[in-house]
N, CA and C of each residue as an Amber inpcrd file, in Angstrom:
protein
   384
  12.3690000  15.5440000 -13.1940000  11.9780000  14.1210000 -12.7160000
  12.1730000  13.9670000 -11.2070000  11.4380000  13.5110000 -10.3400000
  11.3780000  13.2520000  -8.9610000  12.4320000  11.9090000  -8.6370000
  13.3300000  12.0630000  -8.1140000  14.1580000  10.9000000  -7.5570000
  14.4130000  10.7760000  -6.1760000  14.1380000   9.5460000  -5.5450000
  14.2190000   9.0160000  -4.4020000  15.4020000   8.5480000  -4.0550000
  16.5560000   8.7680000  -3.3780000  17.8040000   8.2180000  -3.3980000
  17.4420000   6.9400000  -2.4110000  18.1900000   5.8060000  -2.2900000
  18.1650000   4.9320000  -1.4370000  19.1960000   5.1360000  -0.3300000
  19.3150000   4.5490000   0.8820000  19.9160000   4.9490000   1.8370000
  21.6730000   5.2400000   1.5300000  22.2190000   3.9430000   0.6640000
  23.7120000   4.0810000   0.4060000  24.0180000   5.2090000  -0.4050000
  23.0940000   5.3100000  -1.3980000  23.4940000   6.3580000  -2.0680000
  23.5110000   8.1020000  -1.2070000  22.4010000   8.1310000  -0.7460000
  22.4450000   9.2420000   0.6830000  23.6620000   9.1010000   1.2020000
  24.2100000   8.2140000   1.8380000  25.5730000   8.2920000   2.6690000
  26.7500000   8.6080000   1.5100000  26.6770000   7.8940000   0.3650000
  27.8740000   8.2220000  -0.1850000  27.6000000   9.4870000  -0.8010000
  26.5940000  10.2160000  -1.0360000  26.6100000  11.3210000  -1.4090000
  26.8970000  12.7180000  -0.3520000  26.7740000  12.2480000   0.5570000
  27.0620000  13.1680000   1.8700000  28.6400000  13.0340000   2.6430000
  29.0380000  11.6790000   2.3900000  30.3390000  11.5090000   3.0440000
  31.4170000  11.0540000   2.3160000  30.9730000  10.2860000   1.1320000
  32.0610000   9.8490000   0.0860000  31.4880000   9.7790000  -1.3830000
  31.6530000  11.1160000  -1.8620000  30.7850000  11.1180000  -3.1520000
  31.6700000  10.4180000  -4.1340000  32.7480000  10.0660000  -4.0140000
  33.7430000   9.2630000  -4.9030000  33.0820000   7.9040000  -5.0800000
  32.3960000   7.3580000  -4.2440000  31.7150000   6.1900000  -4.4100000
  30.5850000   5.9640000  -5.0740000  30.1020000   7.3330000  -5.3970000
  28.5510000   7.2280000  -6.2510000  28.9920000   6.6750000  -7.7170000
  28.1600000   5.9220000  -8.2730000  28.1890000   5.7690000  -9.5500000
  27.8760000   6.8450000 -10.1850000  28.6480000   6.5450000 -11.5100000
  28.7040000   7.8900000 -12.4830000  27.1570000   8.2750000 -12.8410000
  26.4690000   7.3300000 -12.9640000  25.0170000   7.6690000 -13.4020000
  24.3270000   8.3060000 -12.3950000  24.3330000   7.8680000 -11.1100000
  23.7900000   8.5020000 -10.0340000  24.2610000   9.8790000 -10.1660000
  25.5070000  10.1530000 -10.0320000  26.1310000  11.4050000 -10.1940000
  25.2660000  12.6660000 -11.1930000  25.1870000  11.8640000 -12.2970000
  24.8160000  12.8380000 -13.2640000  23.2150000  13.3590000 -13.1120000
  22.4340000  12.1540000 -12.6130000  20.8900000  12.2790000 -12.3960000
  21.0470000  13.4080000 -11.1980000  21.7960000  13.3280000  -9.9590000
  21.7150000  13.9300000  -8.9510000  22.1490000  15.6470000  -9.4430000
  22.9410000  15.8270000 -10.2750000  23.5780000  16.9310000 -10.3800000
  22.5760000  17.8010000 -11.5880000  21.6670000  16.9170000 -12.3790000
  20.7280000  17.4900000 -13.1040000  19.8830000  18.5790000 -12.3990000
  19.8350000  19.6880000 -12.5370000  19.2090000  20.6440000 -11.9760000
  17.5780000  20.6640000 -12.0880000  17.2360000  19.7770000 -13.3860000
  15.8640000  19.5070000 -13.3750000  15.1430000  18.4990000 -12.6900000
  16.0310000  17.8070000 -11.9770000  15.3880000  16.7850000 -11.1150000
  15.2150000  17.2680000  -9.7260000  14.0810000  16.5920000  -8.9740000
  13.7920000  16.6790000  -7.4200000  14.6210000  15.6940000  -6.8140000
  15.4890000  16.2090000  -5.9060000  15.9980000  14.7790000  -4.9640000
  15.2220000  14.8580000  -3.6570000  14.8350000  13.5900000  -3.4410000
  14.1730000  13.2470000  -2.1280000  14.9400000  12.3460000  -1.3550000
  14.5560000  12.3330000  -0.1070000  15.1450000  11.0540000   0.7420000
  13.8930000  10.6960000   1.5510000  13.8840000   9.6320000   2.0520000
  12.6630000   8.9340000   2.9960000  13.2180000   9.2930000   4.2350000
  12.1810000   9.2660000   5.2120000  12.2980000   9.4650000   6.5280000
  12.8540000   7.7060000   6.9790000  12.3250000   6.6290000   6.1400000
  12.8570000   5.4960000   6.3170000  14.3750000   5.2480000   6.1240000
  14.8870000   6.1960000   5.1790000  16.5250000   5.9690000   5.3240000
  17.1640000   6.3640000   6.7510000  16.7490000   7.5730000   7.1860000
  17.1540000   8.0840000   8.6050000  17.0730000   7.0370000   9.5190000
  15.8860000   6.4920000   9.5880000  15.5010000   5.2770000  10.4280000
  16.4060000   4.0600000  10.7360000  16.9590000   3.8520000   9.4290000
  17.6450000   2.6060000   8.7870000  18.8310000   3.1130000   9.5320000
  19.4410000   4.3280000   9.1020000  20.8900000   4.8500000   9.7160000
  21.0990000   4.6490000  11.0840000  20.0250000   5.2530000  11.6080000
  19.8890000   5.3800000  13.4360000  19.9860000   3.7570000  13.7240000
  19.0450000   2.9620000  13.4170000  19.3760000   1.6140000  13.8650000
  20.4470000   0.8180000  13.5380000  20.8640000   0.8340000  12.1110000
  22.1910000   0.2620000  11.8910000  23.4130000   0.9850000  12.7470000
  23.4890000   1.9540000  12.9850000  24.5170000   2.9110000  13.5320000
  24.3540000   2.0510000  15.2270000  23.2380000   2.1070000  15.8730000
  23.2620000   1.8950000  16.9340000  23.5240000   0.0650000  16.8540000
  23.5170000  -0.7160000  15.9520000  24.0320000  -1.9690000  16.1280000
  25.5860000  -1.8920000  16.0500000  25.9390000  -0.9050000  15.7730000
  27.4330000  -0.9760000  15.5120000  28.2410000  -1.1050000  13.8880000
  27.0680000  -1.0810000  13.2020000  27.5210000  -1.1880000  11.6460000
  28.5630000  -0.0030000  11.1600000  29.4190000  -0.3920000  10.5590000
  30.3930000   0.5610000  10.4240000  30.3320000   1.1870000   9.0920000
  29.4200000   0.7710000   8.2650000  28.8920000   1.5980000   7.1540000
  28.2210000   2.4420000   7.4860000  27.2880000   2.6650000   8.6290000
  26.6150000   3.5110000   9.1910000  26.7150000   4.5790000  10.0150000
  27.8710000   4.9350000  10.1400000  28.4320000   5.9310000  11.0800000
  28.3980000   7.2120000  11.1010000  27.2850000   7.6840000  10.7380000
  26.8610000   9.2220000  10.4830000  25.8740000   9.2900000  11.6370000
  25.9560000  10.6080000  11.7270000  24.8860000  10.8940000  12.9460000
  23.5380000  11.4890000  11.6330000  22.3750000  10.8730000  12.0130000
  21.4710000  11.1210000  11.2710000  20.6710000  12.4590000  11.4500000
  20.8560000  13.2440000  12.3900000  20.2790000  14.4930000  12.6870000
  21.4870000  15.4350000  11.7510000  22.5630000  15.3540000  11.9780000
  23.4790000  16.1490000  11.0530000  22.9560000  15.8100000   9.3180000
  22.9090000  14.4670000   9.1450000  22.6240000  14.2340000   7.8720000
  21.3890000  14.6280000   7.1810000  20.3670000  14.7200000   7.9660000
  19.0780000  15.3050000   7.6440000  19.1310000  16.6450000   7.4760000
  19.8200000  17.4370000   8.3610000  19.8270000  18.8560000   8.2620000
  20.8590000  19.0050000   6.9340000  21.7920000  18.5780000   6.5570000
  22.5130000  18.8170000   5.3160000  21.6690000  18.4880000   4.0740000
  21.0430000  17.4180000   4.2360000  20.1030000  16.9670000   2.8780000
  19.1650000  18.1710000   2.7190000  18.5830000  18.6220000   3.7570000
  17.4950000  19.8110000   3.6520000  17.9970000  21.1840000   3.0960000
  19.1230000  21.1360000   3.8140000  20.3380000  22.3050000   3.4240000
  20.6020000  22.5770000   2.0060000  20.7990000  21.3360000   1.3090000
  21.1100000  21.4100000   0.2110000  19.9090000  20.9000000  -0.7790000
  18.6690000  21.1800000  -0.5860000  17.6490000  21.1940000  -1.3570000
  16.8460000  19.8210000  -1.6910000  17.4190000  18.9580000  -0.9780000
  16.5260000  17.4520000  -0.7450000  15.1090000  17.6470000  -0.0110000
  14.1350000  17.0360000  -0.8110000  12.7690000  17.0190000  -0.1910000
  12.7070000  15.8770000   0.7260000  12.0300000  15.7980000   1.9750000
  11.8190000  14.8060000   2.8560000  10.4670000  13.9950000   2.6180000
  10.7470000  12.7820000   2.3280000   9.2570000  11.7860000   2.1700000
   9.0700000  11.3180000   3.3760000   8.0160000  11.6360000   4.1150000
   7.6600000  10.8320000   5.1410000   6.8190000   9.4590000   4.8030000
   6.6580000   8.7260000   5.8030000   6.3550000   7.3580000   5.5270000
   4.8180000   7.3630000   6.0250000   3.9870000   7.0280000   5.0890000
   2.4630000   6.8760000   5.2570000   1.7690000   5.7650000   5.4130000
   0.6710000   5.5470000   5.8380000   0.0850000   4.1730000   6.0890000
  -0.0960000   3.4870000   4.7400000  -0.3730000   4.2290000   3.6160000
  -0.4700000   3.7690000   2.1930000   0.7750000   3.3340000   1.8850000
   1.9510000   3.7120000   1.9370000   3.0360000   2.9110000   1.7150000
   3.2190000   1.8060000   2.4950000   2.9910000   1.7710000   3.8150000
   3.2830000   0.6700000   4.4920000   2.2430000  -0.6590000   4.1010000
   1.1340000  -0.1850000   3.6420000   0.2460000  -1.2880000   3.3270000
   0.6570000  -1.9070000   1.9610000   1.2300000  -0.9600000   1.1080000
   1.4780000  -1.2580000  -0.4020000   2.6060000  -2.2960000  -0.3500000
   3.3560000  -2.4310000   0.8470000   4.3580000  -3.3150000   1.0100000
   3.8120000  -5.1200000   0.7770000   2.5640000  -5.2170000   0.9050000
   2.0730000  -6.4150000   0.9770000   1.7670000  -6.8500000  -0.3890000
   1.8290000  -5.9130000  -1.3240000   1.7440000  -6.3410000  -2.7220000
   3.0450000  -6.6380000  -3.2110000   4.1580000  -6.2580000  -2.7680000
   5.4540000  -6.3020000  -3.4680000   6.1860000  -7.8480000  -3.4420000
   6.8230000  -8.4580000  -4.4450000   6.9990000  -9.9500000  -4.4730000
   8.2300000  -9.8910000  -3.4400000   8.5390000 -10.8040000  -2.9680000
   9.5730000 -10.9640000  -1.8080000  10.8430000 -11.3180000  -2.3490000
  11.4190000 -10.3400000  -3.0600000  12.5740000 -10.3560000  -3.5890000
  13.8910000 -10.0100000  -2.7870000  13.4770000  -9.2750000  -1.7060000
  14.5820000  -8.7500000  -0.8620000  13.8860000  -8.5660000   0.2530000
  14.5690000  -8.8180000   1.7130000  14.0890000  -9.3940000   2.9140000
  13.9550000  -8.0920000   3.6200000  14.9620000  -6.9530000   3.2300000
  15.3610000  -5.8420000   4.0550000  13.8710000  -4.8590000   4.1720000
  13.2920000  -4.6510000   5.2680000  12.2510000  -4.0260000   5.2710000
  12.5370000  -2.3300000   4.8370000  13.8240000  -1.8500000   5.1640000
  13.8490000  -0.3320000   4.6180000  13.9580000  -0.2690000   3.1860000
  14.7010000  -1.3060000   2.6030000  14.4570000  -1.2750000   1.0410000
  12.9470000  -1.4190000   0.5700000  12.2730000  -2.4370000   1.2990000
  10.9980000  -2.5810000   0.6340000   9.9140000  -1.2310000   0.7040000
  10.2630000  -0.5980000   2.1450000   9.4010000   0.6610000   2.4180000
   9.7860000   1.3920000   1.2160000  11.3890000   1.5560000   0.7600000
  11.5130000   2.5610000  -0.1740000  10.8240000   2.2170000  -1.3890000
  10.7590000   1.2810000  -1.8500000  10.1000000   0.4820000  -3.2620000
   8.6450000   1.0520000  -3.2070000   7.8830000   0.6370000  -2.1220000
   6.6890000   0.9570000  -1.9140000   6.5180000   2.3720000  -1.9400000
   7.2560000   3.5830000  -1.1940000   7.1890000   4.8420000  -1.3500000
   7.2550000   5.0630000  -2.7940000   8.5490000   4.6610000  -3.4810000
   8.5120000   5.2990000  -4.8430000   7.2880000   5.1340000  -5.5390000
   6.6940000   3.7130000  -5.7380000   5.2510000   3.1810000  -6.0540000
   4.4590000   3.9820000  -6.3280000   3.9540000   4.0040000  -4.9670000
   2.8420000   4.7130000  -4.4400000   2.8030000   6.1180000  -5.0070000
   3.7430000   7.0810000  -4.7960000   4.2190000   8.3160000  -5.1450000
   4.4060000   8.5540000  -6.8230000   4.6060000   7.4230000  -7.3530000
   5.1150000   7.9050000  -8.7000000   6.2670000   8.3220000  -8.9240000
   7.3170000   8.2360000  -8.0180000   8.8220000   8.9900000  -8.3740000
   9.6730000   7.7850000  -8.5290000  10.9860000   8.0660000  -9.1410000
  11.7090000   7.1290000  -9.3580000  12.8210000   6.4460000  -8.1460000
  13.1000000   5.4030000  -7.6650000  13.9710000   5.1250000  -6.7010000
  15.3390000   4.7960000  -7.4760000  16.0370000   5.4150000  -6.8990000
  17.4100000   5.1430000  -7.4230000  18.5000000   4.2870000  -6.3640000
  18.9840000   3.2490000  -7.0920000  19.6380000   2.2560000  -5.9900000
  20.9470000   1.8170000  -6.8450000  21.7320000   1.4070000  -6.0350000
  22.9210000   0.5910000  -6.4430000  22.6750000  -0.5070000  -6.2730000
  21.7150000  -1.2010000  -5.6140000  21.6070000  -2.6350000  -4.9310000
  20.7890000  -3.3720000  -6.0940000  21.4350000  -4.6240000  -6.5170000
  21.1730000  -5.4020000  -7.6250000  19.6890000  -5.9910000  -7.1630000
  19.6500000  -6.3510000  -6.2180000  18.0560000  -6.8000000  -5.4510000
  17.0200000  -6.0370000  -5.6740000  17.2960000  -4.8790000  -4.9930000
  16.4970000  -3.9450000  -4.9480000  16.0810000  -3.4480000  -6.4090000
  16.7440000  -3.5010000  -7.2990000  16.4750000  -3.2150000  -8.8100000
  15.6830000  -4.0580000  -9.6360000  15.5880000  -5.0170000  -8.8100000
  14.6180000  -6.0460000  -9.6400000  13.2440000  -6.0910000  -9.3600000
  13.0650000  -5.0570000  -8.5700000  11.3220000  -4.8970000  -8.2800000
  10.7160000  -4.0820000  -9.4190000   9.4720000  -4.6130000  -9.7500000
   8.7970000  -3.8940000 -10.6170000   8.3590000  -2.2830000 -10.2530000
   8.3860000  -1.5430000 -11.2080000   7.9600000  -0.2520000 -10.8000000
   8.9260000   0.6740000 -11.0600000   9.1030000   1.8990000 -10.4420000
   9.9060000   2.9570000 -11.0400000  11.0480000   2.6580000 -10.0930000
  11.8800000   1.7570000 -10.4170000  13.3120000   1.7120000  -9.7850000
  14.3100000   1.4250000 -10.7110000  15.2880000   2.3190000 -10.5250000
  16.5380000   2.4160000 -11.5330000  17.8610000   2.2220000 -10.5560000
  18.5110000   1.0580000 -11.2830000  19.6410000   0.9160000 -10.8840000
  20.8200000   1.6300000 -11.4480000  21.8490000   2.3590000 -10.4150000
  22.7850000   3.1860000 -11.1160000  24.4390000   2.6720000 -10.9030000
């Protein structure tokens, strides 16, 4: 199964694995699953770090390299992903989360999230 991790799960996996929910850890450790990260997550980290958010104090370049070195696949943002956002209900206003939902839906992959609001979207979203 292909799994797209939301930004917080990526940050926890890379820097604070103890914060990962048990379900996420089990899915991520299953060698049958392919783990993906979105360019949108790195974009979110860069922006929120520049705004001084204490929960986003990682170097996105180092995180990206570490994810790639550990077998994660990078998912680029396409125009198809962008226009799909228009069909999503406005359950959550965070544009980064909305593009992750759109990517997962368009690509037919499961988005893993710990966010209760994101988990309410229809489609391939799984709360962990």
